[in-house]
Every structure is written in C-alpha cells, then in structure tokens.
Amino acid sequence: SHPLGGFMIVAQGVAYLAAWPTFALRPIRWLVLQAGLVVLAAPWVVFYLDHPPEYVLSRLPIKYLFGLPIGFIGGDFRALAVCLGLIVVGLITRVGGPRRVRLDRPASSGPLLIWFALPPVILYGYSRVAQPIFGPARYTLFVGPAYLILVARGLVKLPWPLRWPLALIGAGLAGSVLATTVYAPGLKADWRSAAEYVHRQRALGERVPVVVISDNPQGNREVETARYYLGPGVDVLAAETALDVLNRRSNPPKSLIFAVGLRQGEPVAPIPEGLAWRWSAGRSVIDFPGLRLETVHALDEARP
C-alpha cells in the first residue's frame, strides 16, 4: 500500500508475463486480478497525487543507481563486484561443455532479476523526468530480498572452501552497517510526533510559524518534509528566507518554533544569526528522535 509499491506491482506484472507458462495462474485470471487492483487503488491514488512528495532530492548521478545494492549487504564497490560475480555464477549453468552456458532455472531467475532491477530503474527514471525522489534506502528496500536470493544462489554453487569464508565476510559486513543504517537513534527525524506537538499547541491558541533549519542551506529539503507533515494550516518557512519573509509582514509574530535535525544528540546547524538576534527570549526545547523543536519569543526591545 506504500505509494512506491506501484513500481513493485509493475515489476511483478512484468515478471509474470516473462514466465507465465510456468505459473498455475492463467493469463485471463491474472488480468482479472490486475483489474481488481486498479479498481481498489483508484480512489486512493487521487489523494496520493494531490500533493507534492514529502521528500525531494537533487537529481543524483547514475552511479547511485549502480551502487544501490551496496546497502543490502554492506561494504563498498569492491564488495559489490564480488556479489555481482556470485550472481552471475548463480544465474548460469553449463550445457554440453565448458564453453556453452545458459540461464539456469529461467522460470525463477528471470522473475528474480526483474524483481531486483526493474523497480529501482523505473524509480530512477521517474526521478530524472519528474519529482526527484530516488535516493532514500527505504524507497528501494523492497527489492533487497531478490538481491540476497540471487547472491545466495551463487554462493551455494561454490566449493565450501570459498563458500563459507565469503558467506561469513558478507554476514560481517551486514552486521557492521546495521548500527548506522537500521538501529542508529534519530536515523530519521520523527516529524509525525513533532507535528502532533505543533497541532496541540495550535489547539491552545498558539499559531506560531515553524522555521526549518537545514545543514544544507542551498538545498533545504527538510522544509518540504515539514510542510508535508504539518499540513497547509501551519506557516512553515525555510530558515534561509524566513527573516526577509517575516520583515515584510505588517505584524511579525511574537514567537517562532525553530525545527532542526539532530545528529548524535546535537543540532546539525545553528539558528541563523539574524533570526537569533531578534527571537531569543524565553527558550523552550523539546526533542524527538532526530529532531528538535525550539520555541523562542521576540525580545521586548532591540539590542543596541
């Protein structure tokens, strides 16, 4: 049901068409099921398309697409090269001599390759021509199982003196990255909880603008995320332009909420000097995983 699951559904459909004679499900029944999916999803798709994505990136070079599988096991491009070699070993089998090879078990190999490769390629292509959303690992995690199966199929074909050392090295690489890619506290800013807090304050009558501070002032993506979770009723400003926007208002706000990401418990960037000069009284701070909200009030009189 995740919006990006549509890319996975496309891959599943192509995989079925590539190997449909081996499936018990006949084409006419498969088409009926696809039509049923369309009918069920159509009312929901309208609400998915009526707003921009919560998280946008710059358009990444194609090397990020090729390097995507590194995140499934760990290591670097050298480890990736070994894993791709294992996939090739698992995909081919000899026929009639050492120089004649063919695809091993095509009924399963084809769908596995489609499952692994097609969704990221579609997502990357979409990001090149439309909204640039390719990048976050959670958007492509659903192809990881196919990659692991393909690597495992190569491992089991190797003699045990090679198989077990490579398997143990792979397990070690995977374990070493879990702390930074899965279990790291604050790995993803908890904007949902922050939004609940802001809306509770608004219910009490405090309609305070939220100023989003980024560690990348030239590409403040976090402000789009904040607008997505806080909704159109909350005044969300990027820190880089907030002072100019607020100065143009006839009645500047008496209070602001600064939102800034946390890395290892520390803010990723300071409050911009111009904003800190004007709004710095009565600070109150509340931390969420990966995110800090700091409420400040305007000084009663300007500093000399």
Short mmCIF file of C-alpha atoms in Angstrom, two decimals:
data_model
loop_
_atom_site.label_atom_id
_atom_site.label_comp_id
_atom_site.label_asym_id
_atom_site.label_seq_id
_atom_site.Cartn_x
_atom_site.Cartn_y
_atom_site.Cartn_z
CA SER A 1 0.00 0.00 0.00
CA HIS A 2 3.01 2.34 0.07
CA PRO A 3 2.77 4.71 -2.91
CA LEU A 4 6.06 3.42 -4.31
CA GLY A 5 4.64 -0.09 -4.18
CA GLY A 6 3.29 0.74 -7.63
CA PHE A 7 6.79 0.20 -9.02
CA MET A 8 6.87 -3.20 -7.34
CA ILE A 9 3.49 -4.12 -8.81
CA VAL A 10 4.79 -3.22 -12.28
CA ALA A 11 7.82 -5.47 -11.72
CA GLN A 12 5.59 -8.32 -10.58
CA GLY A 13 3.44 -7.94 -13.68
CA VAL A 14 6.45 -7.98 -16.00
CA ALA A 15 7.85 -11.00 -14.14
CA TYR A 16 4.58 -12.85 -14.63
CA LEU A 17 4.48 -12.04 -18.34
CA ALA A 18 8.10 -13.17 -18.72
CA ALA A 19 7.41 -16.60 -17.24
CA TRP A 20 3.64 -17.08 -17.37
CA PRO A 21 3.73 -20.62 -18.85
CA THR A 22 5.33 -21.88 -15.62
CA PHE A 23 2.65 -20.41 -13.34
CA ALA A 24 -0.57 -22.11 -12.32
CA LEU A 25 -2.38 -18.78 -12.65
CA ARG A 26 -3.65 -18.43 -16.22
CA PRO A 27 -3.38 -15.09 -18.07
CA ILE A 28 -7.12 -14.35 -18.06
CA ARG A 29 -7.33 -14.79 -14.28
CA TRP A 30 -4.20 -12.72 -13.85
CA LEU A 31 -5.77 -9.90 -15.88
CA VAL A 32 -8.92 -10.06 -13.73
CA LEU A 33 -6.78 -9.72 -10.60
CA GLN A 34 -4.92 -6.73 -12.07
CA ALA A 35 -8.22 -5.06 -12.95
CA GLY A 36 -9.37 -5.65 -9.38
CA LEU A 37 -6.23 -3.98 -8.06
CA VAL A 38 -6.84 -0.95 -10.26
CA VAL A 39 -10.43 -0.62 -9.02
CA LEU A 40 -9.34 -0.87 -5.38
CA ALA A 41 -6.48 1.60 -5.73
CA ALA A 42 -8.16 4.22 -7.94
CA PRO A 43 -9.99 6.14 -5.15
CA TRP A 44 -6.79 6.28 -3.08
CA VAL A 45 -4.48 7.30 -5.94
CA VAL A 46 -6.36 10.60 -6.24
CA PHE A 47 -5.27 11.55 -2.72
CA TYR A 48 -1.70 10.47 -3.41
CA LEU A 49 -1.40 12.70 -6.47
CA ASP A 50 -2.98 15.84 -4.96
CA HIS A 51 0.19 16.98 -3.14
CA PRO A 52 3.95 17.05 -3.75
CA PRO A 53 6.12 14.30 -2.25
CA GLU A 54 7.19 14.70 1.36
CA TYR A 55 10.85 14.36 0.50
CA VAL A 56 12.65 15.54 -2.60
CA LEU A 57 16.33 15.35 -3.51
CA SER A 58 18.63 16.68 -6.13
CA ARG A 59 18.83 14.52 -9.24
CA LEU A 60 21.52 12.00 -8.44
CA PRO A 61 24.15 10.72 -10.92
CA ILE A 62 23.61 7.23 -12.29
CA LYS A 63 26.42 5.84 -10.10
CA TYR A 64 23.94 5.98 -7.20
CA LEU A 65 21.67 3.60 -9.10
CA PHE A 66 24.52 1.18 -9.76
CA GLY A 67 25.68 1.43 -6.15
CA LEU A 68 22.23 0.84 -4.67
CA PRO A 69 22.83 -2.90 -3.87
CA ILE A 70 25.72 -1.97 -1.54
CA GLY A 71 23.15 -1.04 1.07
CA PHE A 72 21.70 -4.56 1.17
CA ILE A 73 24.87 -6.26 2.43
CA GLY A 74 27.39 -3.50 3.09
CA GLY A 75 30.94 -2.80 2.05
CA ASP A 76 31.92 -0.71 -0.97
CA PHE A 77 32.12 -1.19 -4.74
CA ARG A 78 34.68 -3.95 -4.27
CA ALA A 79 32.18 -5.93 -2.19
CA LEU A 80 29.53 -5.14 -4.80
CA ALA A 81 31.76 -6.54 -7.55
CA VAL A 82 32.15 -9.81 -5.61
CA CYS A 83 28.39 -10.03 -5.07
CA LEU A 84 27.68 -9.39 -8.76
CA GLY A 85 30.18 -12.15 -9.61
CA LEU A 86 28.28 -14.50 -7.31
CA ILE A 87 25.02 -13.54 -9.01
CA VAL A 88 26.49 -14.41 -12.42
CA VAL A 89 27.69 -17.78 -11.07
CA GLY A 90 24.20 -18.48 -9.76
CA LEU A 91 22.49 -17.48 -12.99
CA ILE A 92 24.42 -19.61 -15.47
CA THR A 93 24.82 -23.32 -15.95
CA ARG A 94 26.96 -25.33 -18.37
CA VAL A 95 25.34 -27.15 -21.25
CA GLY A 96 27.30 -29.75 -23.19
CA GLY A 97 30.75 -28.35 -22.42
CA PRO A 98 32.72 -25.75 -20.50
CA ARG A 99 32.19 -23.04 -23.14
CA ARG A 100 28.44 -23.49 -23.55
CA VAL A 101 26.33 -21.89 -20.87
CA ARG A 102 22.70 -20.88 -20.50
CA LEU A 103 20.45 -19.24 -17.92
CA ASP A 104 19.97 -21.62 -15.01
CA ARG A 105 16.34 -22.19 -13.98
CA PRO A 106 14.94 -19.35 -16.11
CA ALA A 107 11.46 -19.68 -14.62
CA SER A 108 12.82 -18.35 -11.31
CA SER A 109 15.94 -16.50 -12.49
CA GLY A 110 14.00 -14.17 -14.80
CA PRO A 111 11.46 -13.03 -12.17
CA LEU A 112 14.22 -12.59 -9.58
CA LEU A 113 16.20 -10.36 -11.93
CA ILE A 114 13.08 -8.35 -12.82
CA TRP A 115 12.11 -8.03 -9.14
CA PHE A 116 15.60 -6.78 -8.27
CA ALA A 117 16.40 -4.49 -11.21
CA LEU A 118 13.20 -3.07 -12.66
CA PRO A 119 11.69 -1.06 -9.73
CA PRO A 120 14.88 0.94 -9.00
CA VAL A 121 15.36 1.65 -12.71
CA ILE A 122 11.77 2.91 -13.03
CA LEU A 123 12.17 4.98 -9.85
CA TYR A 124 15.43 6.47 -11.09
CA GLY A 125 13.92 7.26 -14.49
CA TYR A 126 10.90 8.89 -12.82
CA SER A 127 13.27 10.99 -10.71
CA ARG A 128 15.09 12.19 -13.81
CA VAL A 129 11.97 13.37 -15.63
CA ALA A 130 9.58 14.28 -12.77
CA GLN A 131 9.89 14.54 -8.97
CA PRO A 132 13.45 13.67 -7.81
CA ILE A 133 12.66 11.12 -5.11
CA PHE A 134 15.33 8.50 -5.86
CA GLY A 135 17.82 8.14 -3.02
CA PRO A 136 16.34 7.15 0.37
CA ALA A 137 17.04 3.48 1.06
CA ARG A 138 13.52 2.90 2.35
CA TYR A 139 12.20 3.59 -1.16
CA THR A 140 14.09 0.64 -2.67
CA LEU A 141 14.33 -1.73 0.28
CA PHE A 142 11.63 -3.99 -1.16
CA VAL A 143 14.00 -5.24 -3.88
CA GLY A 144 16.59 -6.34 -1.31
CA PRO A 145 15.23 -9.89 -0.87
CA ALA A 146 15.63 -10.62 -4.59
CA TYR A 147 19.24 -9.41 -4.47
CA LEU A 148 20.02 -11.58 -1.44
CA ILE A 149 18.45 -14.63 -3.07
CA LEU A 150 20.47 -14.08 -6.24
CA VAL A 151 23.71 -13.78 -4.24
CA ALA A 152 22.84 -16.89 -2.20
CA ARG A 153 22.22 -18.90 -5.37
CA GLY A 154 25.77 -18.12 -6.43
CA LEU A 155 27.23 -18.97 -3.03
CA VAL A 156 25.73 -22.45 -2.92
CA LYS A 157 27.36 -23.31 -6.24
CA LEU A 158 30.86 -22.61 -4.93
CA PRO A 159 33.02 -25.27 -3.25
CA TRP A 160 32.91 -24.99 0.53
CA PRO A 161 36.45 -23.54 0.93
CA LEU A 162 35.19 -20.48 -0.96
CA ARG A 163 31.54 -20.58 0.05
CA TRP A 164 31.88 -20.34 3.81
CA PRO A 165 34.55 -17.61 4.01
CA LEU A 166 32.59 -15.44 1.57
CA ALA A 167 29.35 -16.04 3.47
CA LEU A 168 30.98 -15.13 6.79
CA ILE A 169 32.54 -11.98 5.30
CA GLY A 170 29.15 -10.96 3.94
CA ALA A 171 27.50 -11.56 7.31
CA GLY A 172 30.19 -9.46 8.97
CA LEU A 173 29.69 -6.60 6.51
CA ALA A 174 25.93 -6.70 7.03
CA GLY A 175 26.31 -6.69 10.81
CA SER A 176 28.72 -3.76 10.72
CA VAL A 177 26.27 -1.48 8.92
CA LEU A 178 23.19 -2.33 10.98
CA ALA A 179 24.20 0.14 13.69
CA THR A 180 24.30 3.02 11.22
CA THR A 181 21.54 2.12 8.76
CA VAL A 182 18.93 0.42 10.95
CA TYR A 183 19.44 0.85 14.69
CA ALA A 184 21.00 4.33 14.88
CA PRO A 185 18.87 6.56 17.12
CA GLY A 186 17.49 9.53 15.26
CA LEU A 187 18.26 8.00 11.89
CA LYS A 188 15.09 9.59 10.56
CA ALA A 189 13.57 12.73 12.01
CA ASP A 190 10.28 11.95 13.77
CA TRP A 191 8.16 14.56 12.03
CA ARG A 192 4.95 12.73 12.88
CA SER A 193 5.41 13.24 16.62
CA ALA A 194 6.62 16.79 16.04
CA ALA A 195 3.50 17.54 14.00
CA GLU A 196 1.28 16.23 16.80
CA TYR A 197 3.06 18.55 19.24
CA VAL A 198 2.67 21.59 16.97
CA HIS A 199 -1.00 20.88 16.41
CA ARG A 200 -1.57 20.56 20.17
CA GLN A 201 0.00 23.99 20.63
CA ARG A 202 -2.24 25.39 17.90
CA ALA A 203 -5.27 23.92 19.63
CA LEU A 204 -4.29 26.02 22.67
CA GLY A 205 -4.29 29.15 20.52
CA GLU A 206 -0.56 29.37 19.77
CA ARG A 207 -0.36 29.76 15.99
CA VAL A 208 3.40 30.05 15.78
CA PRO A 209 5.36 29.88 12.50
CA VAL A 210 7.77 26.96 12.18
CA VAL A 211 11.21 27.87 10.81
CA VAL A 212 13.09 24.86 9.44
CA ILE A 213 16.89 24.91 9.71
CA SER A 214 18.96 22.68 7.43
CA ASP A 215 22.62 21.72 7.35
CA ASN A 216 22.42 22.36 3.60
CA PRO A 217 21.16 25.94 3.16
CA GLN A 218 21.41 25.67 -0.64
CA GLY A 219 19.09 22.64 -0.62
CA ASN A 220 16.79 22.84 2.38
CA ARG A 221 14.82 19.66 1.68
CA GLU A 222 13.64 19.46 5.27
CA VAL A 223 11.24 22.36 4.74
CA GLU A 224 9.28 20.27 2.23
CA THR A 225 9.14 17.40 4.71
CA ALA A 226 7.87 19.76 7.40
CA ARG A 227 5.14 21.13 5.12
CA TYR A 228 4.06 17.60 4.27
CA TYR A 229 3.65 16.52 7.90
CA LEU A 230 2.46 19.80 9.43
CA GLY A 231 -0.13 20.43 6.73
CA PRO A 232 -1.27 23.59 4.94
CA GLY A 233 -2.63 25.18 8.11
CA VAL A 234 0.84 25.70 9.62
CA ASP A 235 3.09 28.55 8.48
CA VAL A 236 6.34 26.74 7.56
CA LEU A 237 9.35 28.82 6.49
CA ALA A 238 12.85 27.94 5.34
CA ALA A 239 15.46 29.46 7.64
CA GLU A 240 17.36 30.95 4.69
CA THR A 241 14.46 33.20 3.67
CA ALA A 242 12.45 33.43 6.91
CA LEU A 243 13.84 36.77 8.08
CA ASP A 244 13.01 38.53 4.81
CA VAL A 245 9.53 36.98 4.76
CA LEU A 246 8.79 37.97 8.37
CA ASN A 247 10.15 41.51 7.93
CA ARG A 248 7.70 42.11 5.08
CA ARG A 249 4.73 41.31 7.30
CA SER A 250 2.87 44.17 8.92
CA ASN A 251 2.50 42.22 12.15
CA PRO A 252 5.55 39.97 12.70
CA PRO A 253 4.97 37.01 15.03
CA LYS A 254 5.92 37.33 18.69
CA SER A 255 7.14 33.73 18.78
CA LEU A 256 8.78 31.21 16.48
CA ILE A 257 9.41 27.48 16.55
CA PHE A 258 12.81 26.52 15.17
CA ALA A 259 12.95 22.96 13.82
CA VAL A 260 16.41 21.47 13.34
CA GLY A 261 17.65 17.92 12.84
CA LEU A 262 19.72 16.16 15.49
CA ARG A 263 22.80 14.07 14.85
CA GLN A 264 24.15 12.17 17.85
CA GLY A 265 22.02 14.41 20.05
CA GLU A 266 23.40 17.69 18.68
CA PRO A 267 21.73 20.12 16.24
CA VAL A 268 23.02 19.76 12.68
CA ALA A 269 23.12 23.54 12.22
CA PRO A 270 22.84 26.69 14.40
CA ILE A 271 19.98 29.16 14.37
CA PRO A 272 20.78 31.81 11.73
CA GLU A 273 22.26 34.92 13.29
CA GLY A 274 19.60 37.33 12.04
CA LEU A 275 16.78 35.23 13.50
CA ALA A 276 18.64 34.55 16.74
CA TRP A 277 19.21 38.29 17.20
CA ARG A 278 15.50 39.08 17.06
CA TRP A 279 13.89 35.98 18.58
CA SER A 280 15.92 34.72 21.51
CA ALA A 281 13.88 35.21 24.68
CA GLY A 282 12.18 32.52 26.77
CA ARG A 283 13.60 29.47 25.00
CA SER A 284 11.90 26.10 25.48
CA VAL A 285 13.20 22.94 23.83
CA ILE A 286 11.57 19.58 23.12
CA ASP A 287 13.48 16.77 21.41
CA PHE A 288 12.12 13.97 19.25
CA PRO A 289 14.15 11.21 17.58
CA GLY A 290 16.38 13.01 15.10
CA LEU A 291 14.59 16.35 15.51
CA ARG A 292 14.50 19.33 17.90
CA LEU A 293 11.76 21.95 18.22
CA GLU A 294 12.87 25.11 19.97
CA THR A 295 10.23 27.74 20.80
CA VAL A 296 11.56 31.28 21.21
CA HIS A 297 9.97 34.70 21.72
CA ALA A 298 10.81 38.12 20.35
CA LEU A 299 12.90 40.44 22.51
CA ASP A 300 10.95 43.28 24.07
CA GLU A 301 13.38 45.81 22.65
CA ALA A 302 16.05 45.69 20.01
CA ARG A 303 19.64 45.28 21.06
CA PRO A 304 21.93 48.27 20.58
#
